Amino acid sequence: MVRRTRERWPGRRCAVVSETDQLALVALDSAPASDSSVVGGKAAHLARALAAGLPVLPGFALVPTDHAPRGALSGARHIRRAQEALNAPALVVRSSARDEDSTDSSMAGRFVSVLDVRGWASFVEAVGQVLRSSAADAEFMAVLVQPMLRSEVGGVLFGADPVSGRPDRVVVSAVPGGPERLVDGSRQGVRYQLTRRGRVVERRAAEEDEEPPLDGRRLRRLARLARDTERAFGRPQDVEFAFDGDDRLWLLQARPITAMSARAAPRARLLGPGPVAETFPRVLQPLEEDLWVEPMAQGLSLALDITGAASRRALRDCPTVLTVRGRAVADLRLLGTVGSSHPWLQFLNPLPGARRALAAWRTGRLRTALPLLALDLMADIDRELAGLPEPGKLLTGQLMNTLYWTRSVLVSLHAQESLAGALLDGRTGDEGGRRRGATATGEALALLAERRARQPTEASDVDRLIRENPVLLALSPPALSTKPTLPEVTGLSAAPRGVGALPPREGLRLRIRWVQELQARVVRECAARWAAAGMENALGRAAVLRWPELVAALDAGGPPAETADRQPRPWSPELPSAFRLSADGEPVPERPAAGSAEGLSGQGASGGFGTGVSWDGTGERPARAILVVRTLAPDLAPRLPGLCGLVAETGSVLSHLAVLAREYRVPAAVGVPDAVERFPPGTELSVDGTTGTVRA
């Protein structure tokens, strides 16, 4: 928050002058000024920069007398002398709280700064404003006083790119005049991305005809300042700077970059939920992951090995399917969803071609035999399922054997289903009345519509419907904690033909769903027996077990006591369509290729990916709110925590609100044209805070 004040009554002693009697002086060039516990974070950083030889304006800090170092001068008389000794026509009076500009939090824009302070009375009033702004936020506040610089060009530079996480880039945003219009979000300015040596990699202006405020020489000086501040503080810094009328560069503020976006780890795989999102659309619990994702990964790896699509070493080292934040994702390159990042290497390395040549001999024979192999596998599974009693009639040992069999058979089902999709390409002929292009989901919808039309009363009994027509399970994803539900269907969409009319791949997919449901019922039965023995929340405790723990629990009559405190995986937002993992396991969205359909519509200001409902900041806050505004006004700061995203038509990547969004890990995009009109309240949105892409 920035305020300007001028003295109206020269020589008048302000009512708040008594506050200066309780303050002591600490000069920025003195040793105690480098201690943030004495002068606060902002002043301490400037003192350290000054000691390191960086271009810092002279000044002093005012601290409470009970925090002052030994020998510090105090009282209004000494403070007035120090003010006059700065020999400046105007001063800037700023906050310097103990935790301000710290490693963990910048507190950007939280406290008052008063600019253009002239005369003693206005100075005393400005000091009081700064001190009062901290009353509810900080137990200790110092006041930083420096000359008011008349800036020709001002701005902010980051010693590393906080949005992409690249440490080899310097980001500069500049405007004519002082940097205050940039940091308060009222101006976007011209944004530069530089190499560490100052070469311009990218330049972006809010207006096409906007004159660049910085030339190449000044940009190189700023890159050098970024390197010098990093050397002085040991890490990249967020720096406010200004060039005065004599072309002198000044460092006005330096603080650690508090919220660097995650960067993909070296050689991180390209992942995405696309190939498996339909099967597993929600967050999976640990036991669900072991029962369903692990067999899928093994089956897909087996299919890729048979077809020669990937080397055995790659398949051994990299699972084809895994979970991130509890959501199932697949390796997009292994599954062929995206092309190779280096396709020309195929011409230099003969091994992939030789591997495919060997696989071609196998797959040529397999293409002919696969329909019959699929029919045999489905027939075996149908016989096994038909011969199994209800889980409630099985002994505990039989329940365990059933789970072992289902995990094993799921691997075969996933392998053959993948091969059928790759090799048969939907060609099944008309043998046995099978329809080309028929799907299990379509068959289930047709059957459900017909049953509800003929028997509306009986059709309301979901359990009975599924028991009599297991094809309906194709309409509900697997889950341990909840029973399958069926959608509302209006009107007949097609005539149901029966499961036998499905092509091999769809028949295999349906059996996968049947086996998964059998597993869920067996686990529910185990939990019911534990509950009958007195265990609370037995099904919830079962869901958080891993597969070996479940086997041990069945042998022991229940989960071990140490698992009682485990919490289920919480809901997590949907993952980006393509991403890589950082060293800390954070998803880093993959940037779209230049000229792709996913072109940028704004600037990424805070990394991450969020989905939710647009909200204009008025009225009741909806669940999963994405705040859509025209400008990044400072009074929006209290609304940031808990948002799923932030979209603004104007504003800078380096403004206070953008900094706070990164600290709160709120995905944010700025400079999105006509965002308020395009995304009215209630619009379903996704925000990619790395690329700046906003989709409705």
XYZ file of C-alpha atoms in Angstrom:
696
model
C 0.000 0.000 0.000
C 1.516 3.318 -1.071
C 0.503 6.759 0.179
C 1.801 10.242 -0.533
C 1.798 13.075 1.973
C 2.955 16.702 2.042
C 3.283 19.040 4.985
C 0.376 21.495 5.106
C 1.392 23.430 8.199
C 5.189 23.866 8.391
C 6.583 23.746 11.887
C 3.401 22.278 13.427
C 4.101 19.527 15.940
C 1.858 16.570 15.000
C -0.247 14.735 17.521
C 1.750 11.584 16.832
C 5.105 13.226 17.465
C 5.290 11.369 20.769
C 5.835 8.183 18.757
C 9.235 9.432 17.613
C 10.306 9.844 21.238
C 10.004 6.069 21.600
C 12.167 5.343 18.544
C 15.919 4.977 18.074
C 18.161 5.501 15.040
C 20.099 2.732 13.253
C 22.023 3.871 10.157
C 22.005 1.495 7.182
C 25.804 1.590 6.974
C 26.225 0.454 10.589
C 26.869 -3.139 11.649
C 23.601 -3.611 13.624
C 21.592 -2.714 10.511
C 22.373 -6.117 8.986
C 20.376 -7.861 11.732
C 16.705 -8.340 10.806
C 15.792 -8.831 14.469
C 16.955 -5.235 15.049
C 15.819 -3.306 11.947
C 13.398 -5.728 10.263
C 13.818 -7.724 7.087
C 13.588 -4.985 4.461
C 16.120 -2.660 6.072
C 18.465 -5.535 6.940
C 18.544 -6.702 3.315
C 19.399 -3.199 2.124
C 22.118 -2.908 4.762
C 23.681 -6.186 3.625
C 23.488 -5.075 0.006
C 25.149 -1.774 0.915
C 27.921 -3.611 2.758
C 28.445 -5.801 -0.328
C 29.033 -2.718 -2.471
C 25.673 -2.718 -4.244
C 24.109 0.639 -5.252
C 21.831 1.369 -2.270
C 20.562 4.821 -1.301
C 21.676 6.107 2.126
C 19.196 5.989 4.946
C 18.371 4.816 8.422
C 15.896 2.663 10.305
C 13.761 3.733 13.230
C 13.316 0.970 15.785
C 11.582 0.801 19.180
C 13.977 1.807 21.905
C 13.606 -1.570 23.633
C 14.930 -3.225 20.443
C 17.686 -0.695 19.770
C 21.355 -1.713 19.872
C 23.548 -0.347 22.631
C 24.598 3.240 22.039
C 21.873 4.014 19.489
C 20.627 7.609 19.517
C 16.926 8.017 20.261
C 14.279 10.698 20.506
C 12.737 13.278 18.203
C 15.738 15.635 18.280
C 18.232 13.071 16.963
C 15.740 11.682 14.452
C 15.109 15.153 13.035
C 18.846 15.729 12.636
C 19.180 12.408 10.791
C 16.282 13.344 8.545
C 17.864 16.670 7.677
C 21.280 15.031 7.165
C 19.895 13.016 4.261
C 19.736 16.388 2.461
C 16.844 15.274 0.253
C 13.855 17.424 -0.781
C 11.534 14.443 -0.249
C 11.727 11.129 1.558
C 10.144 7.714 1.297
C 9.037 6.119 4.577
C 8.524 2.363 4.445
C 7.785 -0.555 6.712
C 10.420 -3.064 7.777
C 8.754 -5.810 9.804
C 10.851 -8.572 11.328
C 9.499 -11.255 8.960
C 9.078 -8.947 5.969
C 11.077 -10.001 2.899
C 12.050 -13.245 4.618
C 12.791 -16.556 2.939
C 9.318 -17.899 3.732
C 7.165 -14.843 3.071
C 7.580 -11.524 1.304
C 4.525 -9.887 2.955
C 4.300 -8.071 -0.371
C 2.091 -4.984 -0.157
C 0.792 -5.797 3.323
C 2.042 -2.655 5.100
C 1.932 1.047 4.294
C 4.657 2.891 2.391
C 4.462 6.677 2.220
C 6.130 8.459 -0.705
C 7.107 12.067 -1.316
C 7.275 13.045 2.355
C 8.290 16.699 2.817
C 8.964 18.485 6.080
C 9.150 17.372 9.692
C 5.417 17.307 10.454
C 4.623 15.187 7.422
C 7.553 12.964 8.269
C 6.235 12.316 11.789
C 2.774 11.661 10.383
C 4.193 9.199 7.831
C 6.110 7.317 10.527
C 2.891 6.992 12.505
C 1.006 5.666 9.462
C 3.612 2.974 8.898
C 3.652 1.928 12.541
C -0.141 1.784 12.748
C -0.357 -0.372 9.605
C 1.426 -3.158 11.449
C -0.782 -3.217 14.529
C -2.690 -6.381 13.561
C 0.051 -8.135 11.613
C 3.402 -7.899 13.338
C 4.638 -7.784 16.899
C 7.707 -5.792 15.849
C 7.987 -3.091 13.203
C 10.862 -0.859 12.195
C 10.522 2.118 9.861
C 12.906 2.529 6.918
C 13.722 6.074 5.778
C 15.546 6.927 2.528
C 15.640 9.781 0.011
C 12.809 9.849 -2.515
C 14.390 8.976 -5.855
C 13.149 10.683 -9.006
C 13.179 7.694 -11.317
C 13.411 7.843 -15.068
C 12.727 4.091 -15.354
C 11.832 1.686 -12.585
C 10.818 -1.901 -12.205
C 11.398 -5.313 -10.740
C 13.881 -8.007 -11.639
C 13.988 -11.629 -10.587
C 17.351 -13.393 -10.493
C 15.564 -16.570 -11.650
C 12.287 -17.142 -13.482
C 9.751 -17.738 -10.685
C 7.055 -18.994 -13.063
C 8.978 -21.589 -15.068
C 11.435 -22.306 -12.254
C 14.450 -21.783 -14.550
C 17.520 -20.589 -12.609
C 19.324 -19.683 -15.849
C 16.912 -16.873 -16.699
C 16.563 -13.315 -15.385
C 13.106 -11.744 -15.596
C 12.754 -7.953 -15.766
C 9.580 -5.886 -15.845
C 9.951 -2.121 -16.258
C 7.842 1.027 -16.599
C 8.670 4.698 -17.107
C 8.971 6.424 -13.735
C 9.097 4.620 -10.419
C 8.455 0.915 -9.827
C 5.486 1.519 -7.508
C 2.995 1.458 -10.409
C 4.317 -1.935 -11.402
C 4.279 -3.616 -8.014
C 0.772 -2.401 -7.147
C -0.582 -4.013 -10.325
C -1.826 -0.818 -11.985
C 0.630 -1.175 -14.893
C 1.916 -4.253 -16.696
C 4.998 -2.626 -18.145
C 7.353 -4.280 -20.596
C 8.533 -7.727 -19.591
C 11.949 -9.048 -20.601
C 13.347 -12.523 -20.210
C 17.146 -12.479 -20.239
C 19.995 -14.910 -20.077
C 22.302 -14.628 -17.098
C 24.534 -12.341 -19.195
C 21.729 -10.033 -20.283
C 20.885 -11.284 -23.771
C 17.186 -10.786 -24.516
C 15.391 -14.102 -24.996
C 11.875 -12.684 -25.030
C 10.279 -9.257 -24.816
C 6.589 -8.702 -24.286
C 4.743 -5.383 -23.986
C 1.154 -4.848 -22.876
C 0.628 -2.525 -25.863
C 2.087 -3.240 -29.294
C 3.229 0.353 -29.796
C 4.632 0.749 -26.274
C 8.169 2.108 -26.328
C 10.686 -0.222 -24.641
C 11.908 1.591 -21.503
C 15.221 -0.294 -21.361
C 17.954 -0.580 -23.974
C 20.488 -3.372 -24.278
C 23.092 -1.626 -22.137
C 20.696 -1.133 -19.236
C 19.481 -4.722 -19.507
C 23.056 -5.991 -19.249
C 23.571 -3.819 -16.167
C 20.428 -5.311 -14.625
C 21.631 -8.840 -15.372
C 24.896 -7.981 -13.629
C 22.920 -6.601 -10.669
C 20.985 -9.888 -10.498
C 24.256 -11.837 -10.374
C 25.737 -9.493 -7.762
C 22.704 -9.715 -5.465
C 22.675 -13.502 -5.769
C 26.356 -13.548 -4.835
C 25.726 -11.249 -1.867
C 22.759 -13.194 -0.483
C 23.573 -16.710 -1.641
C 20.420 -17.211 -3.718
C 18.468 -15.436 -6.503
C 16.682 -12.297 -5.328
C 13.515 -10.361 -6.102
C 14.841 -6.815 -6.626
C 13.139 -3.449 -7.074
C 15.345 -1.075 -9.068
C 15.347 2.376 -10.603
C 17.453 4.426 -13.031
C 17.654 8.102 -12.100
C 17.997 11.065 -14.441
C 21.793 10.655 -14.509
C 21.435 7.010 -15.651
C 22.598 5.706 -12.291
C 21.152 2.328 -11.307
C 19.845 2.009 -7.749
C 18.735 -1.030 -5.779
C 15.589 -0.027 -3.864
C 14.676 -3.359 -2.317
C 15.975 -6.935 -2.300
C 14.295 -10.026 -0.943
C 14.463 -13.774 -1.558
C 12.245 -15.219 -4.268
C 9.729 -16.829 -1.941
C 7.763 -19.009 -4.346
C 9.682 -20.531 -7.217
C 7.547 -22.717 -9.437
C 8.578 -26.320 -9.637
C 10.778 -27.306 -12.553
C 10.756 -30.723 -14.152
C 13.550 -32.983 -12.990
C 16.212 -33.885 -15.579
C 15.043 -36.722 -17.856
C 11.597 -36.668 -16.244
C 9.016 -38.646 -18.180
C 6.079 -37.059 -19.977
C 2.955 -38.139 -18.109
C -0.743 -37.493 -18.510
C -4.108 -38.832 -17.363
C -5.605 -39.058 -20.855
C -5.194 -42.794 -21.606
C -6.488 -43.881 -18.166
C -8.754 -41.023 -17.046
C -11.880 -42.763 -18.289
C -11.077 -45.902 -16.266
C -9.958 -44.077 -13.117
C -11.535 -40.597 -13.079
C -11.120 -39.915 -9.358
C -8.520 -40.099 -6.595
C -7.563 -43.700 -5.812
C -6.848 -44.978 -2.332
C -3.664 -47.052 -1.757
C -5.422 -50.442 -1.934
C -7.307 -49.410 -5.075
C -3.982 -48.461 -6.633
C -2.459 -51.861 -5.824
C -5.516 -53.831 -6.942
C -6.161 -51.999 -10.204
C -3.305 -49.729 -11.333
C -0.450 -52.167 -10.768
C -2.041 -55.007 -12.853
C -2.847 -52.479 -15.582
C 0.781 -51.313 -15.672
C 2.040 -54.908 -15.874
C -0.424 -55.815 -18.608
C 0.410 -52.774 -20.739
C 4.137 -53.422 -20.322
C 3.621 -56.996 -21.501
C 1.742 -55.786 -24.581
C 4.414 -53.190 -25.398
C 7.109 -55.836 -25.071
C 5.285 -58.231 -27.414
C 4.791 -55.561 -30.066
C 8.341 -54.195 -29.714
C 7.015 -50.704 -29.073
C 9.455 -50.212 -26.187
C 12.636 -51.832 -24.960
C 12.486 -54.213 -22.024
C 14.907 -52.000 -20.155
C 12.586 -49.004 -20.502
C 9.618 -51.097 -19.445
C 11.520 -52.447 -16.473
C 12.659 -49.033 -15.274
C 9.498 -47.050 -16.046
C 5.995 -48.288 -15.180
C 3.543 -47.506 -17.933
C 0.858 -46.447 -15.445
C 1.311 -44.927 -11.986
C -0.421 -42.530 -9.633
C 0.393 -38.891 -8.913
C -1.461 -37.327 -5.987
C -3.673 -40.392 -6.045
C -4.734 -39.914 -9.688
C -3.826 -42.474 -12.317
C -1.554 -41.265 -15.132
C 0.235 -42.961 -17.998
C 3.612 -42.555 -19.670
C 2.530 -40.767 -22.844
C 5.639 -41.615 -24.858
C 5.656 -45.315 -23.957
C 2.005 -45.627 -24.928
C 2.570 -43.690 -28.157
C 0.153 -40.893 -27.285
C 2.844 -38.366 -28.246
C 5.731 -38.798 -30.623
C 9.374 -39.171 -29.731
C 11.156 -35.996 -28.678
C 14.108 -37.042 -30.896
C 12.626 -38.946 -33.859
C 15.824 -38.574 -35.898
C 17.620 -40.863 -33.422
C 15.670 -43.786 -34.857
C 17.736 -43.481 -38.029
C 21.017 -43.559 -36.093
C 20.227 -46.364 -33.646
C 19.509 -49.752 -35.311
C 18.247 -51.411 -32.119
C 14.640 -50.140 -32.215
C 14.296 -51.269 -35.824
C 15.745 -54.695 -35.075
C 13.475 -55.013 -32.076
C 10.453 -54.134 -34.173
C 11.490 -56.554 -36.922
C 11.594 -59.393 -34.415
C 8.297 -58.248 -32.938
C 6.712 -58.072 -36.397
C 7.109 -61.823 -36.785
C 5.386 -62.366 -33.445
C 2.613 -59.842 -34.006
C 1.912 -61.105 -37.517
C 0.987 -64.481 -36.095
C -0.695 -62.873 -33.088
C -2.972 -60.727 -35.238
C -4.559 -63.889 -36.616
C -4.736 -65.759 -33.329
C -5.713 -62.885 -31.031
C -9.527 -62.995 -31.548
C -9.607 -66.681 -30.593
C -7.230 -66.127 -27.680
C -9.484 -63.341 -26.424
C -12.562 -65.554 -26.713
C -10.830 -68.324 -24.767
C -9.750 -65.924 -22.008
C -13.220 -64.379 -21.730
C -14.830 -67.836 -21.612
C -12.475 -68.930 -18.830
C -13.240 -65.803 -16.817
C -16.993 -66.152 -17.354
C -16.884 -69.735 -16.076
C -14.834 -68.744 -13.055
C -17.113 -65.836 -12.186
C -20.249 -67.913 -12.666
C -18.907 -70.637 -10.376
C -17.958 -68.316 -7.513
C -20.409 -68.087 -4.600
C -21.313 -64.728 -3.112
C -18.344 -63.333 -1.105
C -20.375 -63.644 2.085
C -20.445 -67.430 1.676
C -16.671 -67.795 1.257
C -14.176 -68.600 3.968
C -11.476 -66.009 4.645
C -8.876 -68.193 2.928
C -11.130 -68.461 -0.123
C -11.502 -64.675 -0.172
C -7.718 -64.390 -0.201
C -7.402 -66.913 -3.050
C -10.028 -64.990 -5.013
C -8.028 -61.769 -4.680
C -4.838 -63.520 -5.822
C -6.645 -64.896 -8.885
C -8.192 -61.535 -9.789
C -4.853 -59.708 -9.644
C -3.281 -62.323 -11.894
C -6.078 -62.426 -14.432
C -6.239 -58.620 -14.657
C -2.685 -58.604 -16.032
C -3.725 -60.966 -18.845
C -6.905 -59.012 -19.528
C -5.104 -55.668 -19.771
C -2.399 -57.151 -22.011
C -4.897 -58.677 -24.436
C -7.147 -55.613 -24.371
C -4.173 -53.417 -25.301
C -3.070 -55.811 -28.045
C -6.602 -55.975 -29.424
C -6.702 -52.204 -29.642
C -3.304 -52.032 -31.344
C -3.525 -55.010 -33.717
C -7.167 -55.635 -34.520
C -8.040 -51.970 -35.055
C -11.735 -52.705 -34.597
C -11.774 -55.347 -37.362
C -13.712 -58.289 -36.033
C -15.677 -59.270 -39.054
C -19.219 -60.454 -38.513
C -18.410 -63.804 -36.949
C -20.961 -64.730 -34.355
C -23.016 -61.610 -35.084
C -20.460 -59.250 -33.562
C -20.853 -55.607 -34.532
C -17.908 -53.561 -35.610
C -17.581 -50.426 -33.467
C -19.932 -51.602 -30.714
C -18.905 -50.637 -27.177
C -19.716 -51.972 -23.743
C -20.823 -48.505 -22.649
C -23.204 -48.175 -25.589
C -24.631 -51.617 -24.917
C -25.130 -50.744 -21.242
C -26.882 -47.452 -22.031
C -29.210 -49.147 -24.504
C -30.047 -51.892 -22.028
C -30.630 -49.431 -19.178
C -32.949 -47.282 -21.288
C -34.959 -50.322 -22.353
C -35.293 -51.721 -18.819
C -36.432 -48.386 -17.419
C -38.930 -47.983 -20.222
C -40.404 -51.484 -19.741
C -40.103 -51.817 -15.960
C -39.816 -48.328 -14.371
C -40.506 -49.613 -10.842
C -38.008 -52.453 -10.874
C -35.452 -50.293 -12.671
C -35.053 -48.127 -9.567
C -33.364 -51.044 -7.756
C -29.762 -50.484 -8.859
C -28.342 -53.564 -7.116
C -30.900 -55.820 -8.743
C -30.402 -54.255 -12.160
C -26.642 -54.808 -12.024
C -27.023 -58.326 -10.649
C -29.315 -59.271 -13.553
C -27.391 -57.232 -16.162
C -23.681 -57.019 -15.231
C -22.944 -55.126 -18.457
C -24.280 -52.067 -16.586
C -21.024 -51.997 -14.609
C -19.476 -50.395 -17.706
C -21.300 -47.189 -16.699
C -19.612 -46.855 -13.300
C -15.882 -46.647 -12.461
C -14.507 -49.080 -9.871
C -14.492 -48.027 -6.221
C -14.009 -49.782 -2.899
C -15.897 -47.389 -0.667
C -19.046 -46.853 -2.739
C -21.335 -49.176 -4.641
C -21.896 -48.622 -8.372
C -24.447 -46.020 -9.423
C -26.265 -45.657 -12.719
C -26.904 -42.467 -14.709
C -30.255 -41.101 -15.724
C -31.088 -42.188 -19.258
C -33.967 -40.718 -21.247
C -35.208 -42.405 -24.392
C -33.952 -45.416 -26.299
C -30.609 -44.719 -27.976
C -30.145 -48.113 -29.661
C -31.304 -51.691 -29.441
C -29.347 -53.816 -26.953
C -27.805 -56.856 -28.656
C -26.209 -58.658 -25.739
C -22.646 -58.949 -24.468
C -21.842 -61.648 -27.014
C -22.187 -59.106 -29.825
C -19.298 -56.987 -28.568
C -15.957 -57.069 -30.443
C -12.999 -58.667 -28.624
C -11.518 -55.481 -27.195
C -14.828 -54.313 -25.723
C -15.511 -57.765 -24.361
C -12.128 -57.756 -22.644
C -12.715 -54.278 -21.210
C -16.032 -55.425 -19.790
C -14.404 -58.432 -18.109
C -11.814 -56.099 -16.588
C -14.640 -54.137 -15.010
C -16.335 -57.324 -13.762
C -13.137 -58.555 -12.126
C -12.570 -55.146 -10.515
C -16.083 -55.235 -9.070
C -15.475 -58.732 -7.714
C -12.356 -57.417 -5.972
C -14.334 -54.521 -4.481
C -17.014 -56.880 -3.157
C -14.414 -59.193 -1.623
C -12.726 -56.263 0.153
C -16.104 -55.000 1.397
C -16.860 -58.467 2.758
C -13.512 -58.577 4.569
C -14.227 -55.151 6.076
C -17.724 -56.268 7.106
C -16.221 -59.190 9.023
C -13.747 -56.886 10.756
C -16.600 -54.523 11.638
C -18.598 -57.427 13.093
C -15.607 -58.122 15.339
C -15.798 -54.571 16.704
C -13.508 -52.574 14.389
C -14.620 -49.006 13.673
C -14.466 -47.652 10.116
C -13.327 -51.052 8.883
C -13.800 -50.292 5.175
C -11.929 -46.993 5.475
C -9.057 -48.744 7.219
C -8.969 -51.422 4.532
C -8.815 -48.842 1.720
C -5.598 -47.265 3.038
C -3.729 -50.585 3.224
C -1.238 -51.722 0.602
C -1.634 -55.146 -1.005
C 0.923 -56.990 1.212
C -0.683 -55.424 4.281
C -4.121 -56.644 3.209
C -2.808 -60.192 2.808
C -1.244 -60.019 6.267
C -4.446 -58.555 7.723
C -6.537 -61.427 6.321
C -4.181 -63.891 7.971
C -4.229 -61.984 11.277
C -7.954 -61.240 11.414
C -7.596 -57.502 10.874
C -5.201 -54.670 10.053
C -2.344 -53.986 12.484
C -2.938 -51.324 15.118
C -0.304 -48.990 13.642
C -2.490 -48.455 10.553
C -5.382 -47.050 12.599
C -4.113 -43.453 12.312
C -3.694 -43.474 8.541
C -5.837 -40.962 6.725
C -7.421 -41.556 3.322
C -5.977 -39.698 0.383
C -7.760 -36.350 0.121
C -9.384 -35.005 -2.997
C -6.844 -33.418 -5.326
C -7.433 -31.253 -8.405
C -7.281 -32.763 -11.844
C -3.817 -33.028 -13.303
C -2.648 -31.242 -16.476
C -3.152 -33.112 -19.720
C 0.625 -33.455 -20.104
C 3.240 -32.838 -17.419
C 6.554 -33.913 -15.958
C 7.443 -34.383 -12.314
C 9.829 -32.124 -10.435
C 12.475 -33.484 -8.095
C 9.930 -33.078 -5.270
C 7.226 -34.958 -7.151
C 5.258 -31.848 -8.147
C 3.523 -31.918 -11.566
C 5.043 -29.374 -13.959
C 2.737 -28.763 -16.963
C 4.319 -29.316 -20.345
C 4.426 -26.147 -22.382
C 2.522 -26.436 -25.668
C 4.541 -26.355 -28.849
C 4.662 -23.070 -30.695
C 1.679 -22.664 -32.960
C -0.318 -25.427 -31.286
C -3.974 -25.251 -30.465
C -3.064 -24.558 -26.884
C -1.499 -21.182 -27.666
C -1.037 -18.728 -24.846
C -3.933 -16.425 -24.045
C -2.161 -14.625 -21.206
C 0.973 -14.674 -19.093
C 1.637 -17.396 -16.574
C 2.094 -15.670 -13.215
C 1.999 -18.503 -10.688
C 2.817 -22.057 -11.676
C 0.367 -24.899 -11.250
C -2.830 -26.165 -12.799
C -6.303 -25.564 -11.375
C -9.862 -26.360 -12.364
C -13.010 -24.886 -10.905
C -15.789 -22.330 -11.301
C -15.248 -18.675 -12.170
C -16.086 -16.154 -9.437
C -16.035 -12.362 -9.579
C -15.229 -11.911 -5.885
C -18.721 -10.778 -4.843
C -21.391 -12.731 -3.026
C -20.921 -16.176 -1.579
C -17.701 -17.882 -2.568
C -18.419 -21.069 -4.537
C -16.615 -24.334 -4.002
C -13.474 -24.641 -6.186
C -13.536 -20.904 -6.933
C -11.361 -19.352 -9.641
C -11.253 -15.588 -9.142
C -11.632 -13.658 -12.422
C -10.961 -9.904 -12.189
C -9.897 -6.997 -14.345
C -6.993 -5.773 -12.193
C -4.894 -7.200 -9.382
C -6.095 -4.762 -6.734
C -4.331 -5.018 -3.350
C -7.628 -5.642 -1.518
C -7.865 -9.016 -3.267
C -5.079 -10.427 -1.091
C -7.383 -11.828 1.645
C -9.298 -13.787 -0.988
C -6.255 -15.651 -2.340
C -5.979 -18.518 0.185
C -7.970 -21.522 -0.931
C -8.584 -20.360 -4.503
C -8.262 -22.909 -7.286
C -7.000 -20.215 -9.639
C -6.655 -16.495 -10.364
C -7.251 -14.812 -13.734
C -6.755 -11.084 -14.408
C -7.113 -8.970 -17.526
C -4.212 -6.720 -16.514
C -1.387 -6.780 -14.019
C 2.204 -7.884 -13.975
C 3.802 -11.234 -13.315
C 5.921 -9.400 -10.749
C 3.129 -7.492 -8.963
C 2.415 -8.032 -5.275
C -0.695 -10.117 -5.966
C 1.242 -12.376 -8.330
C 3.941 -12.850 -5.687
C 1.317 -13.727 -3.078
C -0.416 -16.107 -5.494
C 2.862 -17.988 -5.871
C 3.303 -18.088 -2.117
C -0.206 -19.480 -1.651
C 0.367 -21.849 -4.604
C -2.641 -20.476 -6.465
C -2.313 -20.971 -10.251
C -2.559 -17.515 -11.823
C -2.685 -16.027 -15.314
C -2.501 -12.287 -16.015
C -2.997 -10.269 -19.164
C -5.903 -12.469 -20.308
C -7.905 -10.326 -22.770
C -11.589 -9.754 -21.901
C -11.453 -12.377 -19.159
C -14.355 -10.889 -17.184
C -16.680 -10.931 -20.198
C -15.491 -14.293 -21.515
C -15.729 -16.091 -18.184
C -18.816 -14.860 -16.283
C -19.486 -16.245 -12.788
C -20.289 -19.934 -12.816
C -18.196 -20.794 -15.890
C -16.225 -24.032 -15.609
C -12.568 -23.089 -16.105
C -9.101 -24.534 -16.081
C -6.063 -22.326 -15.419
C -2.500 -23.253 -16.312
C -0.403 -20.875 -14.256
C 2.812 -21.821 -16.047
C 1.733 -21.160 -19.636
C -1.001 -18.602 -18.930
C -3.599 -20.697 -20.748
C -7.194 -20.353 -19.539
C -9.805 -22.729 -20.926
C -13.576 -22.727 -20.494
